[in-house]
GROMACS .gro file of C-alpha atoms in nm:
model
  295
    1MET     CA    1  -3.194  -6.064   4.993
    2ASN     CA    2  -3.485  -6.212   5.231
    3VAL     CA    3  -3.858  -6.269   5.050
    4ALA     CA    4  -4.033  -5.951   5.102
    5HIS     CA    5  -3.735  -5.772   4.934
    6ARG     CA    6  -3.750  -5.980   4.627
    7ALA     CA    7  -4.097  -5.939   4.616
    8VAL     CA    8  -4.093  -5.563   4.617
    9ARG     CA    9  -3.829  -5.558   4.345
   10PHE     CA   10  -4.026  -5.793   4.149
   11ALA     CA   11  -4.358  -5.558   4.168
   12VAL     CA   12  -4.149  -5.258   4.082
   13LEU     CA   13  -4.004  -5.407   3.787
   14ILE     CA   14  -4.334  -5.494   3.650
   15PHE     CA   15  -4.463  -5.164   3.741
   16LEU     CA   16  -4.161  -4.971   3.546
   17ARG     CA   17  -4.211  -5.213   3.268
   18THR     CA   18  -4.578  -5.110   3.251
   19VAL     CA   19  -4.477  -4.728   3.259
   20TRP     CA   20  -4.241  -4.781   2.954
   21ARG     CA   21  -4.513  -4.971   2.729
   22VAL     CA   22  -4.802  -4.715   2.809
   23LYS     CA   23  -4.552  -4.458   2.732
   24ALA     CA   24  -4.440  -4.618   2.373
   25LEU     CA   25  -4.808  -4.696   2.288
   26THR     CA   26  -4.933  -4.341   2.389
   27GLY     CA   27  -4.643  -4.098   2.463
   28VAL     CA   28  -4.797  -4.066   2.808
   29ASN     CA   29  -4.564  -4.059   3.101
   30LEU     CA   30  -4.757  -4.236   3.408
   31SER     CA   31  -4.665  -4.100   3.745
   32GLY     CA   32  -4.516  -4.270   4.059
   33LEU     CA   33  -4.200  -4.369   3.889
   34GLY     CA   34  -3.954  -4.219   4.187
   35PHE     CA   35  -4.217  -4.357   4.439
   36ALA     CA   36  -4.194  -4.699   4.321
   37LEU     CA   37  -3.822  -4.714   4.259
   38ARG     CA   38  -3.756  -4.591   4.630
   39ARG     CA   39  -3.954  -4.876   4.765
   40ILE     CA   40  -3.681  -5.097   4.666
   41ARG     CA   41  -3.426  -5.126   4.965
   42SER     CA   42  -3.162  -5.361   4.824
   43ASP     CA   43  -2.864  -5.314   4.573
   44PHE     CA   44  -2.849  -5.518   4.281
   45GLU     CA   45  -2.716  -5.577   3.926
   46PHE     CA   46  -2.910  -5.537   3.605
   47ILE     CA   47  -2.806  -5.544   3.235
   48VAL     CA   48  -2.964  -5.275   2.972
   49GLY     CA   49  -2.845  -5.280   2.620
   50GLY     CA   50  -2.588  -5.564   2.687
   51ARG     CA   51  -2.428  -5.311   2.966
   52ARG     CA   52  -2.397  -5.425   3.319
   53PHE     CA   53  -2.538  -5.178   3.580
   54TRP     CA   54  -2.527  -5.149   3.952
   55PHE     CA   55  -2.879  -5.022   4.137
   56ASP     CA   56  -2.787  -4.824   4.447
   57HIS     CA   57  -3.096  -4.820   4.630
   58ARG     CA   58  -2.977  -4.511   4.793
   59ILE     CA   59  -3.028  -4.327   4.492
   60ALA     CA   60  -3.304  -4.560   4.340
   61ALA     CA   61  -3.523  -4.268   4.185
   62ALA     CA   62  -3.195  -4.158   3.951
   63TYR     CA   63  -3.245  -4.484   3.791
   64GLY     CA   64  -3.552  -4.425   3.585
   65LEU     CA   65  -3.670  -4.702   3.326
   66LEU     CA   66  -3.307  -4.858   3.371
   67PRO     CA   67  -3.379  -5.176   3.609
   68ALA     CA   68  -3.648  -5.257   3.378
   69GLY     CA   69  -3.404  -5.264   3.075
   70GLN     CA   70  -3.510  -4.955   2.888
   71TRP     CA   71  -3.332  -4.653   2.826
   72ASN     CA   72  -3.429  -4.325   2.960
   73GLU     CA   73  -3.340  -4.116   2.673
   74PRO     CA   74  -3.330  -4.366   2.363
   75GLU     CA   75  -3.299  -4.085   2.079
   76THR     CA   76  -2.979  -4.024   2.248
   77HIS     CA   77  -2.837  -4.347   2.244
   78VAL     CA   78  -2.973  -4.394   1.875
   79PHE     CA   79  -2.804  -4.038   1.771
   80LEU     CA   80  -2.488  -4.118   1.920
   81ASN     CA   81  -2.430  -4.473   1.839
   82ARG     CA   82  -2.490  -4.355   1.462
   83LEU     CA   83  -2.247  -4.096   1.527
   84PHE     CA   84  -1.972  -4.314   1.662
   85SER     CA   85  -2.028  -4.575   1.400
   86ALA     CA   86  -1.998  -4.335   1.131
   87SER     CA   87  -1.555  -4.333   1.127
   88GLY     CA   88  -1.254  -4.335   1.368
   89GLN     CA   89  -1.193  -4.373   1.756
   90TRP     CA   90  -1.361  -4.123   1.933
   91ALA     CA   91  -1.349  -3.982   2.319
   92PHE     CA   92  -1.682  -3.919   2.526
   93ILE     CA   93  -1.686  -3.678   2.807
   94ASP     CA   94  -2.029  -3.733   3.033
   95VAL     CA   95  -2.069  -3.414   3.216
   96GLY     CA   96  -2.348  -3.465   3.515
   97ALA     CA   97  -2.341  -3.864   3.450
   98SER     CA   98  -2.597  -3.974   3.703
   99VAL     CA   99  -2.591  -4.349   3.781
  100GLY     CA  100  -2.431  -4.379   3.424
  101GLU     CA  101  -2.660  -4.453   3.159
  102MET     CA  102  -2.445  -4.293   2.873
  103ALA     CA  103  -2.102  -4.341   2.995
  104LEU     CA  104  -2.145  -4.693   3.033
  105ASP     CA  105  -2.341  -4.747   2.717
  106PHE     CA  106  -2.090  -4.563   2.549
  107ALA     CA  107  -1.776  -4.728   2.712
  108GLY     CA  108  -1.897  -5.043   2.547
  109HIS     CA  109  -1.896  -4.906   2.166
  110PRO     CA  110  -1.624  -5.041   1.949
  111SER     CA  111  -1.549  -4.699   1.827
  112VAL     CA  112  -1.519  -4.509   2.176
  113SER     CA  113  -1.180  -4.548   2.306
  114THR     CA  114  -1.190  -4.277   2.602
  115VAL     CA  115  -1.446  -4.225   2.859
  116VAL     CA  116  -1.452  -3.946   3.111
  117ALA     CA  117  -1.761  -3.934   3.368
  118PHE     CA  118  -1.814  -3.613   3.585
  119GLU     CA  119  -2.027  -3.661   3.853
  120PRO     CA  120  -2.065  -3.510   4.209
  121ASP     CA  121  -2.272  -3.720   4.380
  122VAL     CA  122  -2.110  -3.974   4.586
  123ALA     CA  123  -2.332  -4.260   4.574
  124ALA     CA  124  -2.381  -4.225   4.174
  125VAL     CA  125  -2.014  -4.191   4.143
  126GLU     CA  126  -1.949  -4.526   4.335
  127ALA     CA  127  -2.223  -4.698   4.126
  128ILE     CA  128  -2.075  -4.596   3.781
  129ARG     CA  129  -1.743  -4.701   3.927
  130HIS     CA  130  -1.875  -5.068   4.040
  131ALA     CA  131  -2.065  -5.086   3.703
  132ALA     CA  132  -1.726  -5.021   3.530
  133SER     CA  133  -1.577  -5.317   3.720
  134LEU     CA  134  -1.861  -5.532   3.644
  135ASN     CA  135  -1.830  -5.460   3.241
  136GLY     CA  136  -1.432  -5.430   3.247
  137PHE     CA  137  -1.410  -5.078   3.135
  138GLY     CA  138  -1.076  -5.004   3.232
  139GLN     CA  139  -1.089  -4.674   2.965
  140LEU     CA  140  -1.373  -4.506   3.160
  141ARG     CA  141  -1.266  -4.253   3.437
  142VAL     CA  142  -1.519  -4.115   3.687
  143VAL     CA  143  -1.452  -3.787   3.817
  144GLU     CA  144  -1.600  -3.711   4.146
  145ALA     CA  145  -1.687  -3.362   4.104
  146ALA     CA  146  -1.910  -3.085   3.955
  147VAL     CA  147  -1.835  -2.886   3.680
  148SER     CA  148  -1.832  -2.547   3.618
  149ASP     CA  149  -1.646  -2.224   3.500
  150ARG     CA  150  -1.419  -2.241   3.788
  151CYS     CA  151  -1.209  -2.469   3.994
  152GLY     CA  152  -1.250  -2.495   4.396
  153SER     CA  153  -1.546  -2.601   4.571
  154THR     CA  154  -1.910  -2.580   4.554
  155ARG     CA  155  -2.278  -2.633   4.689
  156PHE     CA  156  -2.433  -2.924   4.504
  157ALA     CA  157  -2.788  -2.957   4.587
  158HIS     CA  158  -2.973  -3.279   4.591
  159ASP     CA  159  -3.292  -3.433   4.665
  160ALA     CA  160  -3.343  -3.786   4.757
  161HIS     CA  161  -3.687  -3.777   4.574
  162SER     CA  162  -3.518  -3.671   4.293
  163PRO     CA  163  -3.161  -3.759   4.232
  164THR     CA  164  -3.132  -3.645   3.884
  165ALA     CA  165  -3.234  -3.283   3.962
  166GLY     CA  166  -2.914  -3.240   4.147
  167HIS     CA  167  -2.761  -2.898   4.065
  168VAL     CA  168  -2.498  -2.618   4.161
  169GLY     CA  169  -2.534  -2.240   4.156
  170ALA     CA  170  -2.700  -1.969   4.270
  171GLU     CA  171  -3.015  -2.186   4.421
  172ALA     CA  172  -2.763  -2.486   4.552
  173ASP     CA  173  -2.636  -2.210   4.805
  174ARG     CA  174  -2.990  -2.160   4.934
  175ALA     CA  175  -3.113  -2.500   4.920
  176ALA     CA  176  -3.198  -2.680   5.246
  177GLU     CA  177  -3.016  -3.010   5.125
  178SER     CA  178  -2.645  -2.962   4.989
  179ASP     CA  179  -2.283  -3.066   5.035
  180CYS     CA  180  -1.974  -2.908   4.959
  181VAL     CA  181  -1.835  -3.069   4.658
  182ARG     CA  182  -1.515  -3.052   4.458
  183CYS     CA  183  -1.540  -2.823   4.160
  184VAL     CA  184  -1.355  -2.854   3.808
  185THR     CA  185  -1.334  -2.735   3.486
  186LEU     CA  186  -1.310  -2.925   3.186
  187ASP     CA  187  -1.002  -2.726   3.054
  188SER     CA  188  -0.848  -2.804   3.351
  189ASP     CA  189  -0.904  -3.191   3.352
  190LEU     CA  190  -0.912  -3.261   2.967
  191GLY     CA  191  -0.589  -3.150   2.833
  192GLY     CA  192  -0.484  -3.506   2.734
  193ILE     CA  193  -0.787  -3.584   2.518
  194VAL     CA  194  -0.799  -3.513   2.137
  195GLY     CA  195  -1.107  -3.557   1.896
  196PRO     CA  196  -1.286  -3.652   1.750
  197ALA     CA  197  -1.492  -3.629   2.057
  198VAL     CA  198  -1.861  -3.577   2.214
  199LEU     CA  199  -1.938  -3.362   2.467
  200LEU     CA  200  -2.271  -3.462   2.647
  201ILE     CA  201  -2.380  -3.206   2.941
  202ASP     CA  202  -2.689  -3.284   3.143
  203VAL     CA  203  -2.660  -3.046   3.474
  204GLU     CA  204  -2.976  -2.882   3.518
  205GLY     CA  205  -2.965  -2.550   3.390
  206HIS     CA  206  -2.597  -2.513   3.451
  207GLU     CA  207  -2.464  -2.599   3.083
  208VAL     CA  208  -2.344  -2.249   2.980
  209HIS     CA  209  -2.109  -2.246   3.293
  210VAL     CA  210  -1.976  -2.603   3.188
  211LEU     CA  211  -1.916  -2.439   2.839
  212ARG     CA  212  -1.717  -2.103   2.960
  213GLY     CA  213  -1.499  -2.330   3.164
  214ALA     CA  214  -1.409  -2.540   2.847
  215THR     CA  215  -1.319  -2.285   2.594
  216GLU     CA  216  -0.967  -2.434   2.530
  217PHE     CA  217  -1.085  -2.779   2.499
  218ILE     CA  218  -1.364  -2.676   2.255
  219GLY     CA  219  -1.159  -2.460   2.046
  220ARG     CA  220  -0.863  -2.719   2.048
  221VAL     CA  221  -1.090  -3.060   2.003
  222ARG     CA  222  -1.393  -2.917   1.817
  223PRO     CA  223  -1.637  -3.174   1.984
  224VAL     CA  224  -1.979  -3.225   1.897
  225ILE     CA  225  -2.197  -3.090   2.208
  226VAL     CA  226  -2.540  -3.268   2.317
  227PHE     CA  227  -2.653  -3.070   2.604
  228GLU     CA  228  -2.974  -3.038   2.779
  229PHE     CA  229  -3.226  -2.780   2.667
  230ASN     CA  230  -3.605  -2.888   2.814
  231ASP     CA  231  -3.825  -2.671   3.063
  232THR     CA  232  -3.574  -2.648   3.340
  233SER     CA  233  -3.290  -2.548   3.099
  234ARG     CA  234  -3.486  -2.242   2.964
  235ARG     CA  235  -3.492  -2.097   3.328
  236TYR     CA  236  -3.153  -2.027   3.309
  237PHE     CA  237  -3.029  -1.967   2.952
  238ASN     CA  238  -3.129  -1.985   2.620
  239LEU     CA  239  -2.964  -2.112   2.294
  240ASN     CA  240  -2.839  -1.750   2.206
  241ASP     CA  241  -2.635  -1.773   2.533
  242VAL     CA  242  -2.499  -2.114   2.362
  243ARG     CA  243  -2.412  -1.935   2.067
  244ARG     CA  244  -2.236  -1.640   2.223
  245VAL     CA  245  -1.989  -1.898   2.418
  246LEU     CA  246  -1.931  -2.100   2.088
  247GLY     CA  247  -1.906  -1.868   1.838
  248LYS     CA  248  -2.041  -1.815   1.474
  249ASP     CA  249  -1.895  -2.130   1.308
  250TRP     CA  250  -2.119  -2.343   1.510
  251HIS     CA  251  -2.466  -2.461   1.425
  252ILE     CA  252  -2.745  -2.565   1.663
  253TYR     CA  253  -2.984  -2.854   1.619
  254ARG     CA  254  -3.293  -2.990   1.813
  255LEU     CA  255  -3.235  -3.377   1.881
  256ARG     CA  256  -3.579  -3.480   1.770
  257MET     CA  257  -3.772  -3.699   2.082
  258ASN     CA  258  -3.945  -3.955   1.863
  259GLY     CA  259  -3.656  -4.200   1.889
  260ASP     CA  260  -3.535  -4.203   1.550
  261GLY     CA  261  -3.196  -4.038   1.674
  262ARG     CA  262  -3.222  -3.773   1.411
  263LEU     CA  263  -3.163  -3.379   1.404
  264ASP     CA  264  -3.389  -3.059   1.304
  265GLU     CA  265  -3.442  -2.724   1.374
  266ASP     CA  266  -3.763  -2.729   1.535
  267PHE     CA  267  -3.686  -2.573   1.883
  268SER     CA  268  -4.090  -2.544   1.956
  269GLN     CA  269  -4.053  -2.849   2.225
  270THR     CA  270  -3.689  -2.960   2.283
  271TRP     CA  271  -3.540  -3.216   2.560
  272ASN     CA  272  -3.169  -3.241   2.434
  273CYS     CA  273  -2.965  -2.981   2.131
  274VAL     CA  274  -2.686  -3.054   1.957
  275ALA     CA  275  -2.388  -2.780   1.863
  276VAL     CA  276  -2.213  -2.906   1.579
  277PRO     CA  277  -1.878  -2.673   1.461
  278ASP     CA  278  -1.832  -2.638   1.111
  279GLY     CA  279  -1.568  -2.855   0.934
  280PRO     CA  280  -1.570  -3.210   0.941
  281MET     CA  281  -1.766  -3.252   1.230
  282SER     CA  282  -2.062  -3.087   1.027
  283GLU     CA  283  -2.006  -3.323   0.717
  284ALA     CA  284  -2.050  -3.602   0.962
  285ILE     CA  285  -2.353  -3.538   1.089
  286GLN     CA  286  -2.557  -3.448   0.776
  287PRO     CA  287  -2.653  -3.808   0.764
  288LEU     CA  288  -2.842  -3.750   1.071
  289ILE     CA  289  -3.044  -3.438   0.988
  290TYR     CA  290  -3.395  -3.505   0.912
  291ARG     CA  291  -3.534  -3.307   0.615
  292SER     CA  292  -3.928  -3.278   0.556
  293ASP     CA  293  -3.854  -3.312   0.170
  294CYS     CA  294  -3.679  -3.662   0.202
  295VAL     CA  295  -3.894  -3.986   0.155
   0.00000   0.00000   0.00000
């Protein structure tokens, strides 16, 4: 790396840390994160939470705060770390894995024995595989494919300015920039997975289609399901759509966004929601539910 590239990377990392500090202190998200990341023109290794990651400059904007040593969704990491630490050996399924923030973190958890990450973006897949090798995570399998309710091929729309917003579906067919990628269902790929398990889905509004293609897996394994439900998601589905796929013996919570890693039922402002089946999993998450009458 030449001196100019090194100086740019140093300046960008300072900006990322400033963005994180401002958000931590005020809750305000400063703009310009993606623009700053795209100034980096070289690849490099970095560490977050004790995990080694690989920065691929082709998809620089997908990394968010990670190169500054901070998780982009700290509340999700806190919640899942607590859940995985409860008991047993878990399987973790990450649909829409992007650069591997979740897959790489939990591949290193002592209570997680199997990790399967699905991601259609070639550069992101290469970054995860490289990082898995750096960490020695042989239990992490990366599937280069989109996930939906049918197998075959589909259009995957991508945006160089916002790689994490890549998506499949009707809008992808009309997108200016899209690729034809392999498409699978979870039922077609996860036949060997047994519970307990966590299924994490972050696919920019295509979450219900993923669930429809996973009915056998969901019925057999009864996983805890973490799914994105933000302003983008609400354009494509609502929580009743999720309930219709899962059935009546599931309960949906909001994952609180204040970083405490707990659940509640206030859906006025959401980022991720968590669907929990009745039975042992429902009992396991009870200590993680926020109750306003508790001190």
